[in-house]
PDB file of C-alpha atoms in Angstrom:
ATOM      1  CA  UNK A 161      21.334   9.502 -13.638  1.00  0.00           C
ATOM      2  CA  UNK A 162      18.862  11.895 -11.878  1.00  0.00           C
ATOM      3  CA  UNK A 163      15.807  12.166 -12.921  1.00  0.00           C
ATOM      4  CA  UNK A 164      12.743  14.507 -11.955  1.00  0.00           C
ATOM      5  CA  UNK A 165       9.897  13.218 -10.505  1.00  0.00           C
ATOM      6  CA  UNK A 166       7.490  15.396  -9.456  1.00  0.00           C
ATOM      7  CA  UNK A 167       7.603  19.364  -8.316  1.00  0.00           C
ATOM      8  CA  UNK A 168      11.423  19.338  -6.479  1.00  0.00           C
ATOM      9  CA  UNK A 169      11.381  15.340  -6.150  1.00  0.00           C
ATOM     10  CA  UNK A 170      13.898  13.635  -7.844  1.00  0.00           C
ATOM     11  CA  UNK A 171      15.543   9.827  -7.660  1.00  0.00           C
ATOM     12  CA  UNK A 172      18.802   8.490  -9.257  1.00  0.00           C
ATOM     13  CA  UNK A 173      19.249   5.785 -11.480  1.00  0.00           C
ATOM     14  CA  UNK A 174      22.974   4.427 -11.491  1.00  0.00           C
ATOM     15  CA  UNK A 175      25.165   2.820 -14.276  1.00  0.00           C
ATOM     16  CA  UNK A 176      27.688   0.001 -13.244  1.00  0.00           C
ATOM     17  CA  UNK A 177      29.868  -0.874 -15.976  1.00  0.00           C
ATOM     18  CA  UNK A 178      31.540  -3.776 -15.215  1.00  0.00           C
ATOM     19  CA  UNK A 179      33.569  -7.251 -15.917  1.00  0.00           C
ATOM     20  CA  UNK A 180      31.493 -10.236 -15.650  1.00  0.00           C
ATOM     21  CA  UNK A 181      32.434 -13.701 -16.450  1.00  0.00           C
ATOM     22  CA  UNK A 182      35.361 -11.753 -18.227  1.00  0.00           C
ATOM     23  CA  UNK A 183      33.032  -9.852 -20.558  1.00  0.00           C
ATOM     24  CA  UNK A 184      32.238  -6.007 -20.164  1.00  0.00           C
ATOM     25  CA  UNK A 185      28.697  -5.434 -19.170  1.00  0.00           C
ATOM     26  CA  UNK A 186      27.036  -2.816 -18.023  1.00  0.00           C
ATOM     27  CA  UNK A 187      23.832  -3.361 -14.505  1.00  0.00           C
ATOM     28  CA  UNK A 188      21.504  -1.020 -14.013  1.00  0.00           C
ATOM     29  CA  UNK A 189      19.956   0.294 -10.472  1.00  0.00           C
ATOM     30  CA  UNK A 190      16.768   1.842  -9.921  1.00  0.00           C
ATOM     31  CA  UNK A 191      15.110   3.273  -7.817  1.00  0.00           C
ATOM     32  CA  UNK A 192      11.658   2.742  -6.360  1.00  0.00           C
ATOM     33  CA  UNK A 193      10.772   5.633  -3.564  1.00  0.00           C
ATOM     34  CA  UNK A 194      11.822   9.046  -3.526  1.00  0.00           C
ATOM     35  CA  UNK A 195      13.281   9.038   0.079  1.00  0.00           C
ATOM     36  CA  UNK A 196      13.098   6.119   2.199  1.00  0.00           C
ATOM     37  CA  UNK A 197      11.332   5.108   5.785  1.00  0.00           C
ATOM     38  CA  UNK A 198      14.197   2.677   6.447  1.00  0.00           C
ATOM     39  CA  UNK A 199      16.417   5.240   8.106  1.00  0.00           C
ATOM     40  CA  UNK A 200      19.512   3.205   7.753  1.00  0.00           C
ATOM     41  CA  UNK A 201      22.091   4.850  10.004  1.00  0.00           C
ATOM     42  CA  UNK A 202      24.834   4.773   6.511  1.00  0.00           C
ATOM     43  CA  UNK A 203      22.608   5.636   4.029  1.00  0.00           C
ATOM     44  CA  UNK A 204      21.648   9.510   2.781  1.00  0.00           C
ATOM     45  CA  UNK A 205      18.480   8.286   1.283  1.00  0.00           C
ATOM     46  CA  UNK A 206      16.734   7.134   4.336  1.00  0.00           C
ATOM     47  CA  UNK A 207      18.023  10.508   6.220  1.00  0.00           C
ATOM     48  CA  UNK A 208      15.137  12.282   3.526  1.00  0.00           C
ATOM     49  CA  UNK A 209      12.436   9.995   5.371  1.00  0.00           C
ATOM     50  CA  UNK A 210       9.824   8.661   2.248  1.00  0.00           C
ATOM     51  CA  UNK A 211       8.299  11.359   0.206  1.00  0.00           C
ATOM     52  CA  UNK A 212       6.505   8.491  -1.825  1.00  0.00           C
ATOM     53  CA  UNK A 213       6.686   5.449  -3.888  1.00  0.00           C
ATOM     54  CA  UNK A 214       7.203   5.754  -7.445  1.00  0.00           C
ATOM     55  CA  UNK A 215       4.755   4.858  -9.614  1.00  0.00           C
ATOM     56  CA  UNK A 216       5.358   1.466 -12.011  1.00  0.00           C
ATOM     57  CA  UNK A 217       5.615   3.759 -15.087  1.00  0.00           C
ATOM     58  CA  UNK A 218       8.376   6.190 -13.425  1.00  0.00           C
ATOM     59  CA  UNK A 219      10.387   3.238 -11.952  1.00  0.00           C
ATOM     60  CA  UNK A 220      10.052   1.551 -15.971  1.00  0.00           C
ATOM     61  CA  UNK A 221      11.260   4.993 -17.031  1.00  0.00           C
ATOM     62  CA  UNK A 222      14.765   4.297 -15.389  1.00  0.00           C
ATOM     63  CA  UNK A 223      15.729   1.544 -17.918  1.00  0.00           C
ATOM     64  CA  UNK A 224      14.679   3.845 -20.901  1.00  0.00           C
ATOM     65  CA  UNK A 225      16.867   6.414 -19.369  1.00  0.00           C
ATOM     66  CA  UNK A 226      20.017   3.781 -18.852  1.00  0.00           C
ATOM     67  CA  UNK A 227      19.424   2.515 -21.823  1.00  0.00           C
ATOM     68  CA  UNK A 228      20.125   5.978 -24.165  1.00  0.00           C
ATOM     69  CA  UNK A 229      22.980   6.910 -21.354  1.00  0.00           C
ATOM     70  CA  UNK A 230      24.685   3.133 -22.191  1.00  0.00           C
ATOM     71  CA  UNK A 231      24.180   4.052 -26.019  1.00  0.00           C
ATOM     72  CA  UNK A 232      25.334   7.664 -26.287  1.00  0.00           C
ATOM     73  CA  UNK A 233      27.749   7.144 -23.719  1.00  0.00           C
ATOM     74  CA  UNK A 234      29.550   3.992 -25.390  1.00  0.00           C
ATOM     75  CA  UNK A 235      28.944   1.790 -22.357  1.00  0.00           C
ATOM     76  CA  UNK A 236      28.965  -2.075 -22.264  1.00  0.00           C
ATOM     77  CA  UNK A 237      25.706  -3.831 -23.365  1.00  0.00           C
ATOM     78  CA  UNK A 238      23.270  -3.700 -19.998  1.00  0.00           C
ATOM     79  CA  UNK A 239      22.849  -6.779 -18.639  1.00  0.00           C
ATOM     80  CA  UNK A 240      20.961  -6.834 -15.306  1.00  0.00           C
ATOM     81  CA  UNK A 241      19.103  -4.093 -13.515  1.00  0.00           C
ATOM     82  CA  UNK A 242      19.094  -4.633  -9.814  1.00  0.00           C
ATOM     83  CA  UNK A 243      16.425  -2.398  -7.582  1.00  0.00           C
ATOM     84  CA  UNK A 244      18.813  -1.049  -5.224  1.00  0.00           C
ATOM     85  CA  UNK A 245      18.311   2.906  -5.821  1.00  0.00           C
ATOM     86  CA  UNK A 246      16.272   5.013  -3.379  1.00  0.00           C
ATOM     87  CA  UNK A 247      14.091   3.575  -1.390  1.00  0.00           C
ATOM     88  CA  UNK A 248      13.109  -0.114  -0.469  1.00  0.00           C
ATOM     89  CA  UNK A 249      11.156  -2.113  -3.461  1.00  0.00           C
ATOM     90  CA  UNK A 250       9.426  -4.324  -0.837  1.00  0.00           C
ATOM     91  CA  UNK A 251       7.984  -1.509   0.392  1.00  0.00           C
ATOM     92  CA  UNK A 252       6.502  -0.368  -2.853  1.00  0.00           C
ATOM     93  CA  UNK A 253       5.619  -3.735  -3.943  1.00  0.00           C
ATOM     94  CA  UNK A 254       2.730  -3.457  -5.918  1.00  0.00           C
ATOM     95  CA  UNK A 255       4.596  -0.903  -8.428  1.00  0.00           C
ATOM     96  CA  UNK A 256       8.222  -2.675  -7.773  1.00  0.00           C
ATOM     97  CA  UNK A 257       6.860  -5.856  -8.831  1.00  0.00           C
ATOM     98  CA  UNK A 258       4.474  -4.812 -12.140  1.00  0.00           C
ATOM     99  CA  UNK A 259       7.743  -2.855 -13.130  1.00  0.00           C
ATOM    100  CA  UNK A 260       9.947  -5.928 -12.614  1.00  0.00           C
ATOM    101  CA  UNK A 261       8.130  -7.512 -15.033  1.00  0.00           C
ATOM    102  CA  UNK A 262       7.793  -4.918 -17.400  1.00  0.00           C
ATOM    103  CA  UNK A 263      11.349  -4.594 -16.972  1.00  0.00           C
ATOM    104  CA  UNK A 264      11.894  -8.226 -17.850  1.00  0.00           C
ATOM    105  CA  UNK A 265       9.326  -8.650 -20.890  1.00  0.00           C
TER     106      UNK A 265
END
Protein backbone atom coordinates (compact mmCIF):
# COMPACT_ATOMS: atom_id res chain seq x y z
CA UNK A 1 0.00 0.00 0.00
CA UNK A 2 1.82 3.27 -0.97
CA UNK A 3 0.91 6.10 0.32
CA UNK A 4 1.97 9.89 -0.28
CA UNK A 5 3.58 11.70 2.16
CA UNK A 6 4.69 14.83 1.38
CA UNK A 7 5.73 16.63 -2.19
CA UNK A 8 7.39 13.22 -4.10
CA UNK A 9 7.81 11.31 -0.60
CA UNK A 10 6.04 8.33 -0.26
CA UNK A 11 6.24 5.04 2.26
CA UNK A 12 4.52 1.59 1.92
CA UNK A 13 2.34 -0.05 4.16
CA UNK A 14 2.19 -3.96 3.55
CA UNK A 15 -0.66 -6.57 4.01
CA UNK A 16 0.32 -10.18 5.21
CA UNK A 17 -2.50 -12.43 5.03
CA UNK A 18 -1.75 -15.32 6.72
CA UNK A 19 -2.46 -18.76 8.81
CA UNK A 20 -2.03 -18.41 12.41
CA UNK A 21 -2.79 -20.89 15.02
CA UNK A 22 -4.75 -22.44 11.97
CA UNK A 23 -7.01 -19.42 11.54
CA UNK A 24 -6.67 -16.87 8.55
CA UNK A 25 -5.52 -13.52 9.72
CA UNK A 26 -4.36 -10.83 8.19
CA UNK A 27 -0.68 -8.41 10.07
CA UNK A 28 -0.14 -5.25 9.13
CA UNK A 29 3.44 -3.36 8.58
CA UNK A 30 4.11 0.16 8.74
CA UNK A 31 6.25 2.24 8.21
CA UNK A 32 7.88 4.95 10.28
CA UNK A 33 10.65 7.05 8.06
CA UNK A 34 10.56 7.79 4.57
CA UNK A 35 14.09 6.40 3.71
CA UNK A 36 16.28 5.08 6.26
CA UNK A 37 19.97 6.02 7.85
CA UNK A 38 20.55 2.32 8.55
CA UNK A 39 22.05 1.58 5.17
CA UNK A 40 21.59 -2.11 5.46
CA UNK A 41 23.68 -3.63 2.67
CA UNK A 42 20.07 -5.96 1.56
CA UNK A 43 17.67 -3.52 2.00
CA UNK A 44 16.38 -0.76 -0.87
CA UNK A 45 15.06 1.46 1.80
CA UNK A 46 18.22 2.33 3.52
CA UNK A 47 19.96 2.79 -0.13
CA UNK A 48 17.37 6.25 -0.17
CA UNK A 49 19.39 7.44 3.06
CA UNK A 50 16.43 9.17 5.62
CA UNK A 51 14.40 11.88 4.09
CA UNK A 52 12.52 12.11 7.56
CA UNK A 53 10.52 10.53 10.22
CA UNK A 54 6.94 10.34 9.85
CA UNK A 55 4.91 12.11 11.92
CA UNK A 56 2.56 10.00 14.69
CA UNK A 57 -0.57 10.98 12.70
CA UNK A 58 0.90 9.70 9.16
CA UNK A 59 2.35 6.47 10.70
CA UNK A 60 -1.61 6.06 12.51
CA UNK A 61 -2.81 6.71 8.97
CA UNK A 62 -1.32 3.26 7.81
CA UNK A 63 -3.82 1.16 9.85
CA UNK A 64 -6.81 3.28 8.48
CA UNK A 65 -5.44 2.57 5.11
CA UNK A 66 -5.01 -1.47 5.86
CA UNK A 67 -7.92 -1.48 7.38
CA UNK A 68 -10.37 -0.34 4.12
CA UNK A 69 -7.72 -2.47 1.80
CA UNK A 70 -8.55 -5.77 4.31
CA UNK A 71 -12.37 -4.76 3.92
CA UNK A 72 -12.78 -4.01 0.22
CA UNK A 73 -10.31 -6.45 -0.61
CA UNK A 74 -11.99 -9.50 1.34
CA UNK A 75 -8.89 -10.13 3.43
CA UNK A 76 -8.70 -12.03 6.79
CA UNK A 77 -9.61 -10.01 9.95
CA UNK A 78 -6.13 -7.92 10.87
CA UNK A 79 -4.69 -9.09 13.71
CA UNK A 80 -1.27 -7.56 14.53
CA UNK A 81 0.54 -4.66 12.95
CA UNK A 82 4.25 -5.03 13.27
CA UNK A 83 6.56 -1.67 12.51
CA UNK A 84 8.77 -3.18 10.08
CA UNK A 85 8.10 -0.80 6.89
CA UNK A 86 10.59 1.93 5.93
CA UNK A 87 12.71 3.08 8.16
CA UNK A 88 13.76 2.12 11.82
CA UNK A 89 10.91 2.94 14.64
CA UNK A 90 13.67 3.30 17.30
CA UNK A 91 14.90 5.89 15.48
CA UNK A 92 11.70 7.84 15.34
CA UNK A 93 10.73 7.01 18.76
CA UNK A 94 8.89 9.72 20.00
CA UNK A 95 6.23 9.41 16.98
CA UNK A 96 6.76 5.36 16.74
CA UNK A 97 5.84 5.04 20.22
CA UNK A 98 2.62 7.73 20.61
CA UNK A 99 1.44 5.85 17.36
CA UNK A 100 1.92 2.42 18.95
CA UNK A 101 -0.37 3.31 21.32
CA UNK A 102 -2.78 4.93 19.32
CA UNK A 103 -2.53 1.97 17.30
CA UNK A 104 -3.35 -0.24 20.25
CA UNK A 105 -6.25 1.89 21.99
Amino acid sequence: LGRAVGKQQRVEAVLIPQVTRGKPTTTLCVSSQVGCAMACAFCATGRMGLIRSLSTGEICQQLWLGLRMVQRGNLPPLRSIVFMGMGDAGCNPKHATAAARCLTD
